Tab-separated table of C-alpha atoms in Angstrom:
chain	number	residue	atom	x	y	z
A	1	MET	CA	40.464	55.470	-51.501
A	2	LYS	CA	42.505	58.197	-49.688
A	3	ALA	CA	44.296	60.541	-51.470
A	4	ARG	CA	47.169	59.645	-50.584
A	5	ASP	CA	46.276	56.173	-51.930
A	6	TYR	CA	45.960	58.071	-55.246
A	7	PHE	CA	49.621	59.739	-55.182
A	8	TRP	CA	50.976	56.355	-54.171
A	9	SER	CA	49.765	54.816	-57.035
A	10	ALA	CA	50.274	57.077	-59.853
A	11	VAL	CA	53.791	57.144	-57.933
A	12	GLY	CA	54.072	53.405	-58.438
A	13	LEU	CA	52.047	53.590	-62.220
A	14	ALA	CA	54.927	56.831	-63.448
A	15	ALA	CA	58.454	54.086	-62.008
A	16	VAL	CA	56.680	50.949	-64.372
A	17	CYS	CA	56.156	54.048	-67.531
A	18	PHE	CA	59.965	54.819	-66.786
A	19	ALA	CA	61.099	51.443	-66.507
A	20	VAL	CA	58.907	50.309	-69.579
A	21	TRP	CA	60.652	53.070	-71.379
A	22	VAL	CA	64.503	52.575	-70.180
A	23	LEU	CA	64.000	49.135	-71.351
A	24	TYR	CA	62.637	49.181	-74.362
A	25	HIS	CA	66.103	51.108	-74.989
A	26	GLU	CA	68.334	49.111	-73.420
A	27	LEU	CA	66.614	45.921	-75.249
A	28	ARG	CA	66.162	47.583	-78.754
A	29	GLY	CA	69.683	45.634	-80.144
A	30	ILE	CA	68.415	42.700	-78.988
A	31	SER	CA	66.428	40.395	-80.815
A	32	LEU	CA	63.693	37.368	-79.420
A	33	ASP	CA	66.281	35.103	-81.129
A	34	ASP	CA	69.491	36.196	-79.017
A	35	VAL	CA	67.106	35.239	-75.677
A	36	ARG	CA	65.882	31.954	-77.140
A	37	ASP	CA	69.356	30.709	-77.904
A	38	SER	CA	70.379	31.511	-74.200
A	39	LEU	CA	67.482	30.372	-72.926
A	40	GLY	CA	68.503	26.593	-75.207
A	41	ALA	CA	72.167	27.470	-73.651
A	42	LEU	CA	71.556	26.510	-70.073
A	43	SER	CA	71.424	22.834	-69.055
A	44	LEU	CA	69.360	20.730	-67.592
A	45	HIS	CA	71.045	20.553	-64.547
A	46	HIS	CA	70.712	24.531	-64.715
A	47	TRP	CA	67.047	24.432	-65.254
A	48	PHE	CA	66.902	21.749	-61.640
A	49	LEU	CA	69.151	24.561	-59.564
A	50	SER	CA	67.166	27.635	-60.756
A	51	ALA	CA	63.691	25.484	-60.033
A	52	PHE	CA	65.236	23.638	-56.559
A	53	GLY	CA	65.956	27.572	-55.445
A	54	ALA	CA	62.184	28.552	-56.057
A	55	VAL	CA	61.424	25.863	-54.000
A	56	VAL	CA	63.399	27.267	-51.274
A	57	ALA	CA	61.515	30.552	-51.208
A	58	TYR	CA	58.391	28.690	-51.647
A	59	GLY	CA	58.621	27.092	-48.455
A	60	ALA	CA	60.585	30.687	-46.235
A	61	LEU	CA	57.382	32.157	-47.809
A	62	ALA	CA	55.121	29.694	-47.042
A	63	ILE	CA	56.194	30.138	-43.311
A	64	TYR	CA	56.051	34.017	-43.207
A	65	ASP	CA	52.356	33.321	-41.835
A	66	HIS	CA	53.563	30.770	-39.291
A	67	MET	CA	55.538	33.139	-37.355
A	68	ALA	CA	52.719	35.876	-37.260
A	69	LEU	CA	50.767	33.539	-36.055
A	70	GLN	CA	52.511	32.700	-33.391
A	71	HIS	CA	53.151	36.022	-32.470
A	72	ILE	CA	49.293	37.665	-32.251
A	73	GLY	CA	48.654	34.190	-30.516
A	74	LYS	CA	46.467	32.159	-32.398
A	75	ARG	CA	46.226	28.634	-33.144
A	76	VAL	CA	45.501	27.697	-36.988
A	77	PRO	CA	45.650	24.450	-38.435
A	78	TRP	CA	49.043	24.035	-39.906
A	79	LEU	CA	48.103	23.126	-43.440
A	80	PHE	CA	45.487	25.986	-43.828
A	81	VAL	CA	48.412	28.386	-42.777
A	82	THR	CA	51.154	26.826	-44.821
A	83	LEU	CA	48.740	26.984	-48.092
A	84	CYS	CA	46.988	30.774	-47.033
A	85	SER	CA	50.787	31.899	-46.617
A	86	PHE	CA	52.181	30.256	-50.081
A	87	THR	CA	48.887	31.627	-52.091
A	88	THR	CA	48.612	35.374	-50.722
A	89	TYR	CA	51.768	35.668	-51.830
A	90	ALA	CA	51.259	34.026	-55.092
A	91	LEU	CA	48.653	36.018	-55.432
A	92	SER	CA	49.576	39.506	-54.364
A	93	HIS	CA	52.582	39.745	-55.291
A	94	ASN	CA	51.196	39.086	-59.350
A	95	ILE	CA	48.092	41.273	-58.713
A	96	GLY	CA	50.764	43.749	-56.984
A	97	GLY	CA	50.118	46.493	-54.133
A	98	SER	CA	51.284	43.487	-52.400
A	99	VAL	CA	50.958	44.997	-48.249
A	100	VAL	CA	47.209	45.731	-49.208
A	101	SER	CA	45.818	42.623	-51.223
A	102	GLY	CA	47.671	40.382	-49.509
A	103	ALA	CA	45.592	42.327	-46.020
A	104	VAL	CA	42.554	41.262	-48.774
A	105	ILE	CA	43.514	37.619	-49.089
A	106	ARG	CA	43.967	37.157	-45.559
A	107	TYR	CA	41.100	38.440	-44.094
A	108	ARG	CA	38.865	36.493	-46.327
A	109	ALA	CA	41.275	33.486	-45.388
A	110	TYR	CA	41.676	33.716	-42.095
A	111	GLY	CA	38.516	35.453	-41.421
A	112	SER	CA	36.720	32.331	-42.238
A	113	ARG	CA	39.161	30.975	-38.898
A	114	GLY	CA	37.769	33.290	-36.680
A	115	LEU	CA	40.343	36.258	-36.901
A	116	THR	CA	39.558	39.646	-36.488
A	117	GLY	CA	40.585	42.383	-38.987
A	118	GLN	CA	42.395	43.741	-36.744
A	119	GLU	CA	44.129	40.805	-36.234
A	120	VAL	CA	44.397	40.162	-39.546
A	121	GLY	CA	46.446	43.844	-39.716
A	122	ILE	CA	48.615	42.702	-37.323
A	123	LEU	CA	49.695	39.738	-39.146
A	124	VAL	CA	50.048	41.586	-42.729
A	125	ALA	CA	52.558	44.458	-40.753
A	126	PHE	CA	55.032	41.533	-38.683
A	127	CYS	CA	54.955	39.919	-42.627
A	128	PHE	CA	55.561	42.980	-44.063
A	129	ILE	CA	58.402	43.860	-41.526
A	130	THR	CA	59.926	40.328	-41.948
A	131	PHE	CA	60.542	41.138	-45.752
A	132	VAL	CA	61.836	44.580	-44.748
A	133	LEU	CA	64.689	42.868	-41.746
A	134	ALA	CA	65.462	40.014	-44.269
A	135	ALA	CA	65.936	42.934	-47.185
A	136	ALA	CA	68.123	45.074	-44.805
A	137	LEU	CA	70.560	42.233	-43.583
A	138	VAL	CA	71.016	40.645	-46.537
A	139	GLY	CA	71.561	43.858	-47.811
A	140	GLY	CA	74.288	44.819	-45.466
A	141	VAL	CA	76.228	41.773	-45.025
A	142	VAL	CA	76.284	42.095	-49.110
A	143	PHE	CA	77.192	45.616	-48.688
A	144	ILE	CA	80.248	45.170	-46.316
A	145	ILE	CA	81.141	41.803	-48.350
A	146	GLU	CA	81.533	43.616	-51.393
A	147	PRO	CA	81.353	47.019	-50.989
A	148	SER	CA	82.356	47.724	-54.658
A	149	ILE	CA	78.899	46.792	-55.349
A	150	ILE	CA	77.543	50.818	-55.344
A	151	ASP	CA	79.386	51.333	-58.408
A	152	ARG	CA	77.408	48.657	-60.852
A	153	PHE	CA	74.178	51.451	-59.549
A	154	VAL	CA	76.011	54.761	-58.908
A	155	ASP	CA	79.627	56.370	-61.000
A	156	PHE	CA	81.228	58.427	-58.078
A	157	GLU	CA	85.369	57.853	-57.844
A	158	GLY	CA	86.405	56.151	-53.928
A	159	LEU	CA	83.201	57.538	-51.948
A	160	PRO	CA	80.294	54.514	-53.167
A	161	VAL	CA	82.604	52.008	-51.644
A	162	LYS	CA	83.554	53.574	-48.311
A	163	LEU	CA	79.691	54.588	-48.589
A	164	SER	CA	78.904	51.164	-48.776
A	165	LYS	CA	80.303	49.648	-46.006
A	166	ALA	CA	78.832	52.333	-43.767
A	167	THR	CA	75.628	51.771	-45.048
A	168	GLY	CA	76.157	47.790	-44.253
A	169	ILE	CA	77.703	48.323	-41.222
A	170	VAL	CA	74.545	51.171	-40.107
A	171	VAL	CA	71.899	49.104	-40.682
A	172	LEU	CA	73.772	45.882	-39.117
A	173	CYS	CA	73.396	47.299	-36.362
A	174	MET	CA	70.698	49.029	-36.516
A	175	ILE	CA	68.783	45.433	-36.570
A	176	ALA	CA	70.996	44.370	-33.480
A	177	LEU	CA	69.168	47.093	-32.117
A	178	TYR	CA	65.572	45.278	-32.993
A	179	VAL	CA	66.912	42.069	-31.227
A	180	PHE	CA	68.299	43.799	-27.886
A	181	GLY	CA	64.485	45.258	-27.947
A	182	SER	CA	63.270	41.852	-28.219
A	183	TRP	CA	65.568	40.566	-25.644
A	184	LEU	CA	64.376	43.460	-23.527
A	185	ALA	CA	60.729	42.231	-23.831
A	186	LEU	CA	59.974	46.174	-24.704
A	187	ARG	CA	56.303	47.124	-23.275
A	188	PRO	CA	53.447	46.792	-26.157
A	189	LEU	CA	52.675	49.840	-27.887
A	190	LYS	CA	49.363	51.714	-28.106
A	191	ILE	CA	47.982	53.176	-30.706
A	192	GLY	CA	44.329	54.415	-30.843
A	193	GLY	CA	42.722	50.895	-29.724
A	194	VAL	CA	45.356	48.846	-30.993
A	195	ARG	CA	48.090	47.449	-29.209
A	196	LEU	CA	51.549	45.905	-30.743
A	197	GLU	CA	53.504	43.546	-29.255
A	198	TYR	CA	57.271	43.391	-29.459
A	199	PRO	CA	58.098	39.850	-31.190
A	200	ARG	CA	59.285	37.628	-28.422
A	201	LEU	CA	63.218	36.480	-29.425
A	202	PRO	CA	62.595	33.489	-30.762
A	203	ILE	CA	60.260	34.918	-32.842
A	204	VAL	CA	62.453	37.712	-34.116
A	205	LEU	CA	65.547	35.766	-34.495
A	206	GLN	CA	62.879	33.001	-37.050
A	207	GLN	CA	62.630	36.280	-39.053
A	208	LEU	CA	65.737	36.679	-39.391
A	209	THR	CA	66.535	32.864	-40.391
A	210	ILE	CA	63.424	32.730	-42.723
A	211	GLY	CA	63.109	36.268	-44.297
A	212	PRO	CA	66.672	35.441	-45.960
A	213	VAL	CA	66.565	32.320	-46.391
A	214	GLU	CA	63.028	33.339	-49.380
A	215	ILE	CA	65.693	35.658	-50.656
A	216	ILE	CA	68.926	33.790	-50.869
A	217	GLY	CA	66.381	31.560	-53.127
A	218	ALA	CA	64.926	33.644	-54.898
A	219	ALA	CA	68.317	35.423	-55.672
A	220	SER	CA	69.738	31.660	-56.558
A	221	ILE	CA	66.809	30.643	-59.181
A	222	VAL	CA	68.599	33.992	-61.281
A	223	PHE	CA	71.887	33.417	-60.183
A	224	PHE	CA	72.142	29.028	-61.630
A	225	ALA	CA	70.313	30.030	-65.322
A	226	LEU	CA	72.977	33.328	-65.648
A	227	PRO	CA	75.759	32.485	-68.513
A	228	GLU	CA	79.175	31.657	-66.635
A	229	ALA	CA	80.951	33.808	-69.485
A	230	GLY	CA	81.133	37.324	-66.955
A	231	ASN	CA	79.150	35.757	-63.805
A	232	PRO	CA	80.299	38.112	-60.991
A	233	GLY	CA	79.346	35.578	-58.149
A	234	PHE	CA	76.727	34.371	-56.305
A	235	ILE	CA	77.656	37.359	-53.668
A	236	VAL	CA	76.474	39.946	-56.037
A	237	VAL	CA	73.955	38.523	-57.802
A	238	LEU	CA	72.586	38.635	-54.928
A	239	GLY	CA	72.961	42.107	-53.681
A	240	VAL	CA	71.608	43.328	-57.270
A	241	PHE	CA	68.860	41.227	-56.738
A	242	VAL	CA	68.436	42.311	-52.897
A	243	VAL	CA	68.254	45.912	-54.855
A	244	ALA	CA	65.889	45.659	-58.104
A	245	PHE	CA	63.646	43.269	-56.025
A	246	SER	CA	63.041	46.208	-53.142
A	247	LEU	CA	62.491	48.632	-55.306
A	248	ALA	CA	60.385	46.510	-57.891
A	249	THR	CA	57.585	46.124	-54.218
A	250	SER	CA	58.049	49.470	-53.473
A	251	THR	CA	56.531	50.792	-57.075
A	252	HIS	CA	53.663	47.939	-55.997
A	253	ALA	CA	53.018	47.273	-59.767
A	254	PRO	CA	52.354	43.898	-60.919
A	255	GLY	CA	55.454	41.531	-60.427
A	256	GLY	CA	57.573	45.223	-60.143
A	257	LEU	CA	57.286	44.721	-64.002
A	258	GLY	CA	60.120	46.208	-66.321
A	259	VAL	CA	61.073	47.661	-62.786
A	260	PHE	CA	63.165	44.498	-61.764
A	261	GLU	CA	63.797	44.069	-65.165
A	262	VAL	CA	65.745	47.467	-65.141
A	263	VAL	CA	67.618	47.448	-62.672
A	264	MET	CA	68.418	43.961	-62.442
A	265	LEU	CA	70.628	44.573	-66.256
A	266	THR	CA	72.102	47.623	-64.884
A	267	GLY	CA	73.330	45.947	-62.044
A	268	LEU	CA	75.134	43.198	-64.466
A	269	SER	CA	75.974	46.110	-67.438
A	270	ASP	CA	79.045	43.582	-68.218
A	271	MET	CA	77.663	40.653	-68.801
A	272	ASP	CA	75.276	39.464	-72.267
A	273	THR	CA	72.236	41.196	-72.027
A	274	ALA	CA	70.915	38.255	-73.907
A	275	GLY	CA	71.891	36.270	-71.326
A	276	VAL	CA	71.068	38.360	-67.855
A	277	LEU	CA	67.316	38.768	-69.545
A	278	ALA	CA	67.356	34.581	-70.258
A	279	ALA	CA	67.987	33.973	-66.485
A	280	LEU	CA	65.187	36.691	-65.849
A	281	VAL	CA	62.889	35.318	-68.406
A	282	VAL	CA	63.408	32.212	-66.002
A	283	PHE	CA	63.125	33.588	-62.878
A	284	ARG	CA	59.294	35.390	-64.394
A	285	LEU	CA	58.466	31.453	-65.036
A	286	PHE	CA	59.494	30.163	-61.220
A	287	TYR	CA	58.255	33.062	-58.924
A	288	TYR	CA	55.291	33.981	-60.618
A	289	ILE	CA	54.625	32.197	-62.988
A	290	ILE	CA	54.119	28.506	-61.795
A	291	ARG	CA	54.065	30.044	-58.323
A	292	LEU	CA	50.515	31.848	-59.584
A	293	ALA	CA	48.700	28.843	-61.928
A	294	LEU	CA	49.052	26.705	-57.809
A	295	ALA	CA	47.455	29.397	-56.362
A	296	LEU	CA	44.666	29.352	-58.637
A	297	ILE	CA	43.661	26.168	-58.200
A	298	ILE	CA	44.075	26.475	-54.062
A	299	VAL	CA	41.760	29.188	-53.902
A	300	VAL	CA	39.143	27.191	-56.320
A	301	GLY	CA	39.276	24.620	-53.762
A	302	PHE	CA	39.282	26.105	-50.939
A	303	GLU	CA	36.270	28.337	-52.332
A	304	ARG	CA	34.734	25.404	-53.673
A	305	PHE	CA	35.164	23.296	-49.598
A	306	GLN	CA	33.512	27.192	-48.370
A	307	PHE	CA	30.420	26.487	-50.699
A	308	LEU	CA	29.969	23.412	-50.477
A	309	GLY	CA	30.742	23.811	-46.498
């Protein structure tokens, strides 16, 4: 492991420790009974809607690898790719260090289908860029529609709203340049022995559709589990979710544990804390725990098939 790997691991660990400390101070006045009551207050209808949001997120994530394989021009059986993409994200999101852990898992799976290490590396980079584009697109649109959302994180009179709108516009312009570059069919970029092809326009449009659908589906898990009292609406919840999930992912901690909760509680501080915490429990149940259980079943089946084959 290189020195910079140790550095970023230390940064991630420090972020988690700080988040856990902040979370402890935020939740000192909240009892488990309060959270249990909030969970019990959720109707079957809201549980169903949160579950549907999870299914939408699962389905979108399962398409990530399909787009990447289209980009590198490799044909792999549809069901295999779908299960591999789903499993990779389920395991890497829970393990942490999603880029590295995702690369290891994909190399194990796609290596059995003839892909080289370089091709798997390009596939992983493509999927990472897809997520960044999706978060930027959703965040940019939210910042323009609800510029006051930044007030939930930064307490400066007047400036945040203007800064939020300007940030949203700049982000969307950068995405437009990415699309324009694809339309121009720019030449491949060579880095050492690696040849990086610019995604074709149809694939770029898929990136800018499937990625946001996944984020919206995941955010809706939280939204439908939140109490109605003081609920700021889906756009605000979506914006807070994008900030929280992006920061949590950047720490490379397993599930962004602690970081995600702190940012969500900060962004929704005007709501009942126990109610928000209950919604986050529902999110972790659907987005992490159930998905992990399904992924482990798939992995056991794959390894059994490889052993017997």
